[in-house]
Short mmCIF file of C-alpha atoms in Angstrom, two decimals:
data_model
loop_
_atom_site.label_atom_id
_atom_site.label_comp_id
_atom_site.label_asym_id
_atom_site.label_seq_id
_atom_site.Cartn_x
_atom_site.Cartn_y
_atom_site.Cartn_z
CA MET A 196 0.00 -0.51 0.07
CA LYS A 197 1.39 3.33 -0.71
CA LYS A 198 0.21 7.06 0.41
CA LEU A 199 -0.83 5.96 4.17
CA GLY A 200 -0.84 7.55 7.33
CA PHE A 201 -1.67 7.93 10.57
CA GLU A 202 -4.18 10.97 12.17
CA GLN A 203 -5.46 11.38 15.70
CA GLN A 204 -8.79 13.31 15.53
CA GLY A 205 -9.64 13.32 19.20
CA SER A 206 -9.71 9.92 20.97
CA SER A 207 -10.18 8.59 17.31
CA THR A 208 -7.46 7.70 14.84
CA TYR A 209 -7.46 7.20 11.60
CA LEU A 210 -5.56 5.63 8.47
CA VAL A 211 -4.70 7.94 5.97
CA TYR A 212 -4.86 7.69 1.87
CA GLU A 213 -3.98 10.65 -0.05
CA LEU A 214 -5.81 10.26 -3.94
CA GLY A 215 -3.70 11.96 -6.47
CA PRO A 216 -4.71 13.30 -9.70
CA GLU A 217 -3.41 10.50 -10.98
CA ASP A 218 -5.37 7.92 -9.56
CA ALA A 219 -8.43 6.64 -11.11
CA VAL A 220 -10.86 5.46 -8.81
CA ASP A 221 -13.47 3.24 -8.87
CA SER A 222 -16.69 5.03 -8.37
CA MET A 223 -18.48 1.97 -7.76
CA GLY A 224 -16.54 0.92 -5.34
CA LEU A 225 -15.84 3.88 -3.23
CA GLY A 226 -19.80 4.78 -2.51
CA MET A 227 -20.18 1.32 -0.90
CA ILE A 228 -17.68 1.89 1.10
CA LEU A 229 -18.82 4.61 2.05
CA ASN A 230 -22.61 4.69 2.18
CA ASN A 231 -22.64 1.40 3.78
CA ARG A 232 -21.27 -0.50 6.74
CA ILE A 233 -19.86 -3.33 5.46
CA PRO A 234 -18.35 -6.29 7.52
CA GLY A 235 -14.66 -7.18 7.29
CA PHE A 236 -14.37 -3.60 6.65
CA ALA A 237 -12.98 -0.31 8.74
CA PRO A 238 -15.11 2.36 8.55
CA ALA A 239 -14.51 4.73 5.72
CA VAL A 240 -14.83 9.33 4.81
CA LEU A 241 -13.71 10.96 2.27
CA THR A 242 -12.55 14.44 3.17
CA GLN A 243 -11.56 16.89 0.18
CA PHE A 244 -9.97 20.42 0.97
CA ASP A 245 -9.30 22.58 -2.51
CA ASP A 246 -7.22 20.17 -4.21
CA LYS A 247 -6.67 17.31 -1.59
CA LYS A 248 -8.95 14.47 -1.52
CA GLN A 249 -7.88 11.62 1.58
CA LEU A 250 -9.56 8.62 2.35
CA LYS A 251 -9.91 7.78 6.20
CA TYR A 252 -10.16 4.44 7.52
CA ASP A 253 -11.16 3.63 11.71
CA VAL A 254 -8.90 1.96 13.17
CA THR A 255 -9.23 3.01 16.76
CA ALA A 256 -8.11 0.53 19.29
CA ARG A 257 -7.21 -1.91 17.25
CA VAL A 258 -3.75 -2.94 16.14
CA PRO A 259 -1.88 -3.98 12.26
CA ALA A 260 -1.53 -7.56 12.21
CA SER A 261 1.77 -7.71 12.13
CA GLN A 262 2.23 -6.31 15.69
CA TYR A 263 -0.63 -8.93 16.64
CA LEU A 264 0.42 -11.83 14.94
CA LEU A 265 4.18 -11.43 16.76
CA GLY A 266 5.62 -12.86 19.13
CA THR A 267 4.35 -16.56 20.89
CA VAL A 268 0.20 -16.65 19.08
CA ASN A 269 -2.32 -18.76 20.07
CA LYS A 270 -5.28 -20.21 18.46
CA LYS A 271 -7.51 -17.00 19.48
CA ARG A 272 -5.03 -14.72 17.43
CA ILE A 273 -5.06 -17.09 14.44
CA LEU A 274 -8.84 -18.09 13.53
CA GLY A 275 -9.80 -14.28 14.78
CA VAL A 276 -7.46 -12.86 11.77
CA PHE A 277 -8.79 -15.95 9.22
CA SER A 278 -11.97 -15.23 9.89
CA GLY A 279 -12.25 -11.85 9.39
CA VAL A 280 -10.20 -11.81 6.42
CA LEU A 281 -12.69 -14.57 4.71
CA ARG A 282 -15.62 -12.48 6.12
CA ALA A 283 -14.59 -9.36 4.57
CA PHE A 284 -14.07 -11.42 1.33
CA SER A 285 -17.51 -12.67 1.66
CA ALA A 286 -19.03 -9.84 2.21
CA ALA A 287 -17.14 -8.06 -0.99
CA GLU A 288 -19.34 -10.58 -2.93
CA ASP A 289 -22.74 -9.31 -1.65
CA TYR A 290 -21.83 -5.07 -2.32
CA MET A 291 -20.15 -6.23 -5.44
CA LEU A 292 -16.41 -4.96 -4.34
CA ASP A 293 -13.61 -5.81 -6.80
CA THR A 294 -12.07 -8.13 -4.32
CA ARG A 295 -8.46 -6.67 -5.91
CA THR A 296 -9.46 -3.58 -4.39
CA ILE A 297 -8.61 -5.33 -1.21
CA ALA A 298 -5.66 -4.62 0.95
CA LEU A 299 -4.71 -8.18 1.39
CA GLU A 300 -1.00 -7.00 3.66
CA MET A 301 -0.58 -7.72 6.66
CA ASP A 302 0.25 -4.25 7.70
CA GLY A 303 -3.46 -3.24 6.20
CA ILE A 304 -5.59 -5.42 8.55
CA PHE A 305 -5.73 -4.44 11.73
CA THR A 306 -7.41 -6.36 15.05
CA ASP A 307 -9.09 -5.77 18.26
CA VAL A 308 -6.94 -7.28 20.51
CA ALA A 309 -10.18 -7.75 23.25
CA THR A 310 -12.42 -9.71 20.71
CA ALA A 311 -9.81 -10.53 18.07
CA ASP A 312 -12.04 -8.87 15.16
CA THR A 313 -10.58 -8.08 12.30
CA VAL A 314 -10.74 -5.47 9.40
CA LEU A 315 -9.96 -5.44 6.38
CA LEU A 316 -9.38 -2.11 4.03
CA CYS A 317 -10.47 -1.57 0.63
CA VAL A 318 -9.06 1.18 -1.12
CA PRO A 319 -11.07 1.52 -4.36
CA VAL A 320 -8.65 2.77 -6.88
CA ILE A 321 -7.72 0.57 -9.79
CA ASP A 322 -3.98 1.36 -9.85
CA GLN A 323 -3.79 -0.21 -6.12
CA ARG A 324 -5.55 -3.36 -6.66
CA GLY A 325 -3.92 -6.70 -4.21
CA GLU A 326 -4.77 -9.81 -4.66
CA ALA A 327 -7.05 -11.51 -6.09
CA GLN A 328 -9.33 -14.40 -3.89
CA SER A 329 -7.26 -16.70 -6.01
CA ASP A 330 -4.55 -16.24 -3.90
CA LEU A 331 -6.78 -16.53 -0.52
CA PRO A 332 -4.57 -19.80 0.16
CA LEU A 333 -1.63 -18.71 -0.40
CA PHE A 334 -1.74 -15.88 1.94
CA PHE A 335 -3.23 -18.03 5.05
CA LYS A 336 -0.32 -20.75 4.77
CA ASN A 337 2.17 -17.97 4.56
CA ILE A 338 0.63 -17.01 8.13
CA LEU A 339 1.31 -20.15 9.13
CA PHE A 340 4.39 -20.74 8.45
CA GLY A 341 5.52 -17.55 9.82
CA VAL A 342 4.19 -17.09 13.36
CA GLN A 343 5.76 -18.99 16.19
CA TYR A 344 2.60 -20.85 17.98
CA ASP A 345 2.11 -21.16 21.79
CA GLU A 346 3.46 -24.24 23.14
CA ARG A 347 1.15 -24.61 26.43
CA GLU A 348 -1.89 -26.02 23.74
CA GLU A 349 -2.18 -28.16 21.42
CA ARG A 350 -2.19 -27.24 17.67
CA ASP A 351 -4.53 -29.68 15.67
CA TYR A 352 -5.74 -26.80 14.76
CA VAL A 353 -3.03 -25.61 12.46
CA THR A 354 -2.85 -29.49 11.12
CA LYS A 355 -6.61 -29.67 10.07
CA ILE A 356 -6.29 -26.03 7.81
CA MET A 357 -2.84 -26.85 6.34
CA ASN A 358 -4.98 -30.68 5.14
CA TYR A 359 -7.97 -28.57 3.56
CA LEU A 360 -5.20 -25.88 2.25
CA ASN A 361 -3.36 -28.62 0.62
CA GLY A 362 -6.10 -31.15 -0.30
CA SER A 363 -8.98 -29.38 -1.44
CA PRO A 364 -8.65 -28.62 -4.98
CA THR A 365 -10.39 -25.27 -5.09
CA PHE A 366 -11.07 -23.10 -2.46
CA SER A 367 -14.07 -22.46 -0.99
CA ILE A 368 -14.94 -19.57 1.09
CA PRO A 369 -18.28 -20.99 3.12
CA GLU A 370 -16.22 -24.14 3.42
CA PHE A 371 -13.56 -22.78 5.02
CA LYS A 372 -15.58 -20.44 7.00
CA GLY A 373 -17.83 -23.67 8.44
CA ILE A 374 -14.05 -25.61 9.14
CA LEU A 375 -13.18 -22.21 10.74
CA ASP A 376 -15.95 -21.87 13.58
CA TYR A 377 -15.92 -25.83 14.17
CA LEU A 378 -12.08 -25.39 15.53
CA ALA A 379 -13.52 -22.34 17.54
CA SER A 380 -16.32 -23.33 18.85
CA GLY A 381 -17.04 -27.04 18.08
CA SER A 382 -19.74 -28.90 16.43
CA LEU A 383 -22.23 -31.78 17.40
CA ALA A 384 -22.45 -32.77 13.49
CA GLU A 385 -19.11 -32.75 12.53
CA ALA A 386 -18.08 -34.59 15.72
CA SER A 387 -20.59 -37.67 14.55
CA ARG A 388 -19.33 -37.56 11.33
CA GLN A 389 -15.40 -38.49 12.76
CA GLN A 390 -13.91 -42.01 12.81
CA PRO A 391 -13.73 -43.51 16.28
CA ALA A 392 -11.11 -44.43 18.02
CA PRO A 393 -10.03 -47.99 17.84
CA PRO A 394 -11.06 -49.99 21.59
CA PRO A 395 -8.25 -51.02 23.81
CA PRO A 396 -6.66 -54.45 23.28
CA GLY A 397 -9.28 -57.48 24.75
CA ALA A 398 -12.15 -54.88 24.83
CA VAL A 399 -15.51 -55.88 22.98
CA PRO A 400 -16.38 -53.61 20.54
CA ALA A 401 -19.29 -51.54 20.20
CA ALA A 402 -22.39 -52.27 18.64
CA PRO A 403 -22.85 -49.98 15.47
CA VAL A 404 -25.13 -47.32 16.26
CA SER A 405 -28.03 -47.49 13.12
CA HIS A 406 -28.71 -44.57 11.08
CA SER A 407 -32.73 -44.73 12.64
CA ALA A 408 -31.20 -44.80 16.01
CA TYR A 409 -28.49 -42.35 15.21
CA GLU A 410 -32.31 -39.76 14.31
CA ALA A 411 -34.43 -41.00 17.54
CA GLU A 412 -31.30 -39.80 19.78
CA HIS A 413 -31.15 -35.81 17.92
CA SER A 414 -35.29 -35.88 17.39
CA GLY A 415 -36.30 -36.50 21.05
CA GLN A 416 -38.39 -39.56 19.94
CA ALA A 417 -37.47 -43.00 21.17
CA ALA A 418 -35.76 -45.45 19.50
CA PRO A 419 -36.28 -48.92 17.94
CA VAL A 420 -35.81 -51.99 20.61
CA SER A 421 -33.56 -54.29 18.80
CA VAL A 422 -34.28 -58.25 19.74
CA PRO A 423 -30.77 -59.81 20.73
CA THR A 424 -29.71 -62.58 18.30
CA PRO A 425 -29.95 -65.96 20.72
CA MET A 426 -26.11 -66.98 21.59
CA PRO A 427 -25.18 -70.49 19.21
CA ALA A 428 -24.58 -74.03 20.78
CA SER A 429 -21.29 -74.46 20.56
CA ILE A 430 -18.93 -71.66 21.89
CA SER A 431 -14.96 -71.68 21.45
CA VAL A 432 -13.85 -71.80 24.16
CA PRO A 433 -10.71 -69.28 24.55
CA LYS A 434 -6.86 -70.07 25.29
CA GLN A 435 -6.93 -68.47 29.19
CA ALA A 436 -9.81 -70.89 29.83
CA GLU A 437 -7.52 -73.00 28.82
CA LYS A 438 -4.62 -72.67 31.14
CA VAL A 439 -7.14 -72.87 33.78
CA SER A 440 -6.77 -76.24 35.02
CA GLU A 441 -2.89 -75.73 34.87
CA LYS A 442 -3.07 -73.04 37.57
CA MET A 443 -5.29 -74.87 39.71
CA PRO A 444 -3.13 -76.58 43.07
CA LYS A 445 -2.06 -79.44 43.02
CA ALA A 446 -4.15 -81.18 45.11
CA GLU A 447 -7.09 -80.76 43.53
CA LYS A 448 -5.89 -82.69 41.18
CA ALA A 449 -6.27 -86.52 40.69
CA GLU A 450 -2.75 -87.58 41.39
CA ASP A 451 -0.95 -91.68 42.12
CA SER A 452 0.50 -90.29 45.18
CA MET A 453 -2.29 -89.02 47.99
CA SER A 454 -1.24 -86.65 51.08
CA LEU A 455 -2.58 -86.60 54.07
CA PHE A 456 -3.95 -83.22 53.63
CA TYR A 457 -5.94 -84.55 50.14
CA LEU A 458 -7.32 -87.81 52.18
CA LEU A 459 -8.39 -85.09 55.08
CA GLN A 460 -10.30 -82.89 52.29
CA HIS A 461 -11.68 -86.03 50.35
CA TYR A 462 -12.31 -88.98 53.10
CA ASN A 463 -13.96 -91.87 51.91
CA LYS A 464 -13.05 -95.67 51.99
CA ASP A 465 -11.34 -95.92 48.53
CA ASN A 466 -8.77 -93.52 49.37
CA HIS A 467 -8.09 -94.38 52.96
CA ALA A 468 -7.30 -97.68 51.65
CA LYS A 469 -5.21 -96.26 48.94
CA TYR A 470 -3.46 -93.93 51.46
CA LYS A 471 -2.86 -96.72 53.75
CA ALA A 472 -1.42 -99.17 50.91
CA GLN A 473 1.04 -96.28 49.94
CA LYS A 474 2.22 -95.83 53.01
CA GLU A 475 2.96 -99.52 53.68
CA GLU A 476 4.61 -99.11 50.07
CA LYS A 477 7.25 -96.63 51.47
CA LYS A 478 7.70 -98.42 54.70
CA SER A 479 8.94 -101.76 52.51
CA GLY A 480 11.12 -99.40 50.53
CA LYS A 481 8.86 -99.53 47.52
CA LYS A 482 8.51 -96.74 45.56
CA PRO A 483 6.15 -95.41 42.54
CA GLU A 484 7.51 -96.13 39.19
CA LYS A 485 6.59 -92.50 38.36
CA GLN A 486 8.92 -91.28 41.10
CA LYS A 487 11.87 -93.70 40.04
CA THR A 488 11.87 -92.75 36.38
CA LYS A 489 12.21 -88.74 37.97
CA LYS A 490 15.09 -89.67 40.07
CA GLN A 491 16.77 -91.91 37.33
CA LYS A 492 16.33 -88.27 35.49
CA ALA A 493 17.56 -85.98 38.11
CA ALA A 494 20.59 -88.14 38.45
CA LYS A 495 21.41 -88.62 35.06
CA PRO A 496 24.83 -86.73 33.93
CA THR A 497 24.37 -83.49 31.48
CA PRO A 498 27.08 -84.54 28.77
CA GLN A 499 29.25 -81.60 29.58
CA PRO A 500 30.99 -80.43 25.80
CA GLN A 501 34.77 -80.82 26.24
CA SER A 502 37.57 -79.28 23.85
CA ALA A 503 39.90 -80.74 22.11
CA TYR A 504 42.57 -79.31 24.13
CA GLY A 505 41.75 -80.08 27.48
CA PHE A 506 40.74 -76.66 28.17
CA SER A 507 36.93 -74.75 29.65
CA ILE A 508 34.89 -73.17 26.33
CA PRO A 509 33.79 -69.80 27.46
CA GLY A 510 30.68 -69.23 28.42
CA GLN A 511 29.48 -73.16 29.22
CA THR A 512 29.42 -74.07 33.27
CA GLY A 513 30.29 -77.16 34.66
CA MET A 514 33.01 -77.76 32.44
CA PRO A 515 36.33 -79.34 34.51
CA GLU A 516 39.02 -77.80 33.81
CA SER A 517 42.65 -79.75 33.17
CA PRO A 518 45.42 -79.23 35.47
CA ALA A 519 47.51 -77.05 32.95
CA ALA A 520 44.43 -74.87 32.28
CA LYS A 521 44.62 -74.12 36.15
CA ALA A 522 48.50 -73.20 36.85
CA GLU A 523 47.53 -70.56 33.85
CA ALA A 524 44.88 -69.58 34.93
CA MET A 525 46.76 -68.55 38.84
CA PRO A 526 48.32 -65.34 38.36
CA VAL A 527 51.57 -65.17 38.94
CA ALA A 528 53.81 -62.69 41.07
CA PRO A 529 56.94 -61.26 39.48
CA PRO A 530 60.12 -62.33 40.90
CA PRO A 531 62.21 -59.45 42.31
CA VAL A 532 64.82 -57.61 40.48
CA GLY A 533 68.07 -59.45 40.39
CA ALA A 534 66.72 -62.72 42.23
CA ALA A 535 66.81 -66.10 40.24
CA ALA A 536 63.70 -67.91 38.26
CA PRO A 537 62.66 -70.41 40.97
CA ALA A 538 64.34 -74.17 40.58
CA SER A 539 60.59 -75.91 40.94
CA GLN A 540 59.93 -73.84 37.61
CA PRO A 541 59.93 -76.66 34.57
CA PRO A 542 62.61 -76.05 31.70
CA GLN A 543 60.19 -75.35 29.19
CA GLN A 544 58.60 -72.51 30.54
CA ARG A 545 62.32 -70.63 31.66
CA PRO A 546 62.95 -67.76 28.95
CA MET A 547 66.18 -68.42 27.19
CA THR A 548 68.76 -65.79 27.66
CA ILE A 549 71.13 -64.38 25.14
CA PRO A 550 74.42 -63.57 26.51
CA THR A 551 75.47 -59.72 25.98
CA PRO A 552 77.75 -57.59 26.79
CA ALA A 553 76.75 -55.91 30.78
CA PRO A 554 75.16 -52.53 30.15
CA ALA A 555 76.11 -49.54 32.02
CA PRO A 556 74.81 -49.39 35.37
CA MET A 557 71.69 -47.66 35.50
CA PRO A 558 70.08 -45.62 38.34
CA PRO A 559 67.13 -47.40 39.86
CA ALA A 560 64.03 -46.65 38.47
CA PRO A 561 61.65 -44.42 40.13
CA ALA A 562 58.68 -46.01 41.55
CA PRO A 563 54.74 -46.09 39.69
CA MET A 564 52.90 -42.76 40.56
CA SER A 565 49.77 -44.20 42.78
CA ALA A 566 46.47 -42.68 42.14
CA PRO A 567 45.75 -39.11 43.72
CA MET A 568 45.68 -39.14 47.51
CA SER A 569 42.06 -38.55 49.08
CA VAL A 570 41.56 -37.58 52.45
CA PRO A 571 40.70 -40.82 54.35
CA MET A 572 37.82 -41.34 57.09
CA SER A 573 40.03 -41.76 60.11
CA VAL A 574 41.85 -37.85 59.00
CA PRO A 575 40.94 -35.60 61.26
CA ARG A 576 38.49 -33.31 60.95
CA SER A 577 41.28 -30.21 60.63
CA ALA A 578 43.51 -32.00 58.34
CA ALA A 579 40.48 -32.70 56.17
CA ALA A 580 39.94 -29.20 55.77
CA ALA A 581 43.48 -27.89 55.73
CA VAL A 582 43.85 -30.09 52.41
CA GLU A 583 39.96 -29.36 51.22
CA GLU A 584 41.79 -24.95 52.09
CA THR A 585 45.16 -25.13 49.72
CA LEU A 586 44.96 -23.31 46.81
CA TYR A 587 47.38 -23.13 43.88
CA PHE A 588 48.06 -20.60 40.95
CA SER A 589 46.89 -21.90 37.69
CA GLU A 590 45.47 -19.03 35.46
CA ASN A 591 46.38 -15.13 34.89
CA VAL A 592 49.54 -15.95 36.86
CA GLY A 593 51.16 -12.86 34.16
CA ASP A 594 48.35 -10.57 34.49
CA GLU A 595 49.51 -6.67 35.95
CA THR A 596 48.43 -5.67 38.91
CA VAL A 597 45.20 -3.59 38.81
CA LEU A 598 46.16 -0.91 41.27
CA LEU A 599 43.25 0.22 43.73
CA GLY A 600 40.60 2.41 41.99
CA ARG A 601 41.95 2.33 38.47
CA GLU A 602 39.27 -0.08 37.99
CA ALA A 603 37.35 0.76 34.59
CA PRO A 604 33.55 1.22 35.43
CA VAL A 605 31.27 -1.17 33.85
CA GLN A 606 27.93 -0.57 34.14
CA ARG A 607 24.99 -2.60 32.59
CA LEU A 608 21.87 -1.89 30.83
CA ILE A 609 18.75 -3.60 32.65
CA PRO A 610 15.92 -1.45 30.52
CA HIS A 611 12.98 -1.12 32.97
CA LEU A 612 10.18 0.95 34.00
CA VAL A 613 8.78 1.98 37.05
CA ARG A 614 5.37 2.84 37.86
CA MET A 615 5.01 5.80 39.91
CA ARG A 616 1.85 4.84 41.38
CA ASN A 617 3.02 1.92 43.45
CA ASN A 618 6.82 2.25 42.55
CA GLU A 619 7.12 -1.62 40.72
CA ARG A 620 9.91 -1.96 38.71
CA ILE A 621 8.83 -4.05 35.33
CA PRO A 622 12.44 -5.07 33.64
CA ILE A 623 11.95 -4.39 30.18
CA ASP A 624 13.00 -8.48 28.75
CA LYS A 625 11.50 -8.17 25.43
CA ALA A 626 12.33 -7.03 22.34
CA VAL A 627 8.66 -6.55 21.77
CA PHE A 628 7.28 -5.14 25.40
CA ARG A 629 3.31 -4.29 24.79
CA LEU A 630 1.43 -3.03 27.43
CA GLY A 631 -1.72 -2.33 28.29
CA ARG A 632 -5.16 -3.94 29.72
CA ASP A 633 -5.24 -6.89 28.08
CA ASN A 634 -3.84 -10.19 30.37
CA ASP A 635 -3.25 -12.65 27.17
CA TYR A 636 -2.14 -10.08 24.87
CA ASN A 637 0.57 -8.19 26.41
CA ASP A 638 3.52 -8.50 28.46
CA TYR A 639 2.72 -6.12 31.61
CA ALA A 640 -1.02 -5.44 31.91
CA ILE A 641 -2.77 -2.84 33.95
CA MET A 642 -6.11 -4.48 34.29
CA ASP A 643 -7.23 -1.75 37.35
CA ASN A 644 -7.37 1.10 34.88
CA ARG A 645 -9.51 1.26 32.34
CA TYR A 646 -8.50 4.48 30.75
CA ILE A 647 -5.84 2.26 29.14
CA GLY A 648 -6.21 0.52 26.03
CA HIS A 649 -6.49 -3.49 25.94
CA GLY A 650 -3.20 -2.94 23.18
CA HIS A 651 -2.01 0.61 24.00
CA CYS A 652 1.36 0.83 23.23
CA HIS A 653 4.54 -1.02 22.92
CA ILE A 654 7.94 -0.81 23.32
CA LEU A 655 11.18 -1.97 21.07
CA SER A 656 14.88 -2.80 21.31
CA GLN A 657 16.64 -2.28 18.89
CA ASP A 658 21.03 -2.80 18.82
CA GLY A 659 21.31 -1.14 22.13
CA GLU A 660 18.34 1.60 22.01
CA PHE A 661 14.55 1.74 22.66
CA PHE A 662 12.16 3.55 21.19
CA ILE A 663 8.35 3.24 22.32
CA VAL A 664 4.96 2.79 19.45
CA ASP A 665 1.37 4.14 20.65
CA ASP A 666 -0.99 1.35 18.73
CA ASN A 667 -3.56 3.42 18.10
CA SER A 668 -4.61 4.13 21.85
CA LYS A 669 -7.83 6.10 22.77
CA ASN A 670 -6.39 8.07 25.56
CA HIS A 671 -3.15 7.94 23.33
CA THR A 672 0.55 8.07 24.95
CA GLN A 673 2.70 10.78 25.97
CA VAL A 674 6.70 11.09 26.19
CA ASN A 675 7.38 13.73 28.78
CA GLY A 676 4.22 15.73 28.44
CA GLU A 677 3.80 15.10 24.55
CA VAL A 678 1.48 13.19 22.94
CA ILE A 679 3.05 11.18 20.53
CA ALA A 680 1.44 9.91 17.24
CA PRO A 681 0.48 6.67 16.39
CA GLY A 682 2.35 3.85 14.66
CA ILE A 683 5.63 6.17 15.13
CA GLN A 684 8.68 5.03 16.36
CA VAL A 685 10.26 7.66 19.58
CA LYS A 686 13.01 7.04 20.90
CA LEU A 687 13.72 6.60 25.04
CA ALA A 688 16.78 7.67 27.32
CA HIS A 689 17.58 7.04 30.94
CA GLY A 690 14.88 9.26 33.24
CA TYR A 691 11.96 9.92 30.36
CA THR A 692 8.92 9.64 32.03
CA ILE A 693 6.14 7.70 29.39
CA SER A 694 2.43 8.17 30.36
CA ILE A 695 0.02 5.78 28.99
CA ALA A 696 -3.45 7.46 29.56
CA ASP A 697 -3.18 8.75 33.01
CA GLU A 698 -1.00 5.77 34.21
CA LYS A 699 2.57 7.16 34.98
CA PHE A 700 5.76 5.48 34.31
CA GLU A 701 9.52 6.37 34.62
CA PHE A 702 12.41 5.00 31.18
CA LYS A 703 15.36 3.55 33.31
CA LEU A 704 18.41 1.81 32.07
CA TYR A 705 20.01 1.44 35.24
#
């Protein structure tokens, strides 16, 4: 957009477009925006003084979309901007506006911070025509890819919007608006068309709901009663039931050997006779054939793998070791220096020595360095403290000694505001620091003062310098007692006073 600037008239803020003699004005579009309150568009007025014509758009208490979507954004902001753009393009068809005269730019879209209500500008100048309606999907994609989302909320709505923008062959404003309305508030009809979540493992799947039952549920009538189908006679037993018998106590199974506990629980003549005969067999030394077979199997030696060389194979247990392997596995202490080899050592294991000239006498080798000494638990506390307090000069040994009083003063800039009412210190810890009444949008919210706008102003930090910008507020922003124009960066210095409506602050750097 060209030839735009802000102008304040009382408590109202206008975005001004100056019409030049070279501008070809669309008369029908100009008449529509001047004589109608079109939804989705900022109200416009035409002023003329001599040969100077100006189109003025009321953007009071609204911030540009470039400012509104700066920093961390949430679902409310994204859907608010998108819904306002769709509302404007939809109304343009009803009021016979050329959609190419809509300023589809982030600086030409203005949003109310409190309600997220968004309006656009219609500039009925033929040579200032902007994007057409066919470019709306690309405009929305650029916004989705260019913002920083709030990580505290779910971002599945972004995926649903991108799926529609990428998957739909033709872009439909009513259809896309329905998706945004559903994402904002939800819909029972839309939720009923979604696929149900898969049941958990082992759960019995629910019976499908018939169309007549669904209509009866939402119409208030009684649903038809369905008679359950009788279960067939042959039922397959699940595998879990087959294992029940394996988990039963052994006392409840029929066994060849009978215990006294089992006899007391199932006492009768037959069991008593069986238990008596079993006891006599044990006294006589006879054992059941089944138990002998088990003991024979248990006593049977397990074949162990044996190496061809008589040593054990790694990873095998129970392997007998040969005497040679045991001797190799035993640690042998090295003989002292100058001592002869023991006489019991076998001749084949003695190292072969070659006569060489006697070397010059060497000094004794130093003792091996031991690990760093740690203070034992038995050392007295005073000795341990002495070890901990020992300091060594390892760095900055060659630095020059600094004389007292010659140190260079190090001044660190810590920008902050001081609220005059209660002396509250407000650190400015962001590149764009917003001040206003809305708690969700601003970095410092002044909710106890209704004279302050929802998005009143913001402070910019650029290369160590700080500027304040008024965001089209109704009660204005003052620096050192002078009202600043909206949208204009005013530089701040240490000690400046800032008035936001009737709230006063002092800007400090240290």
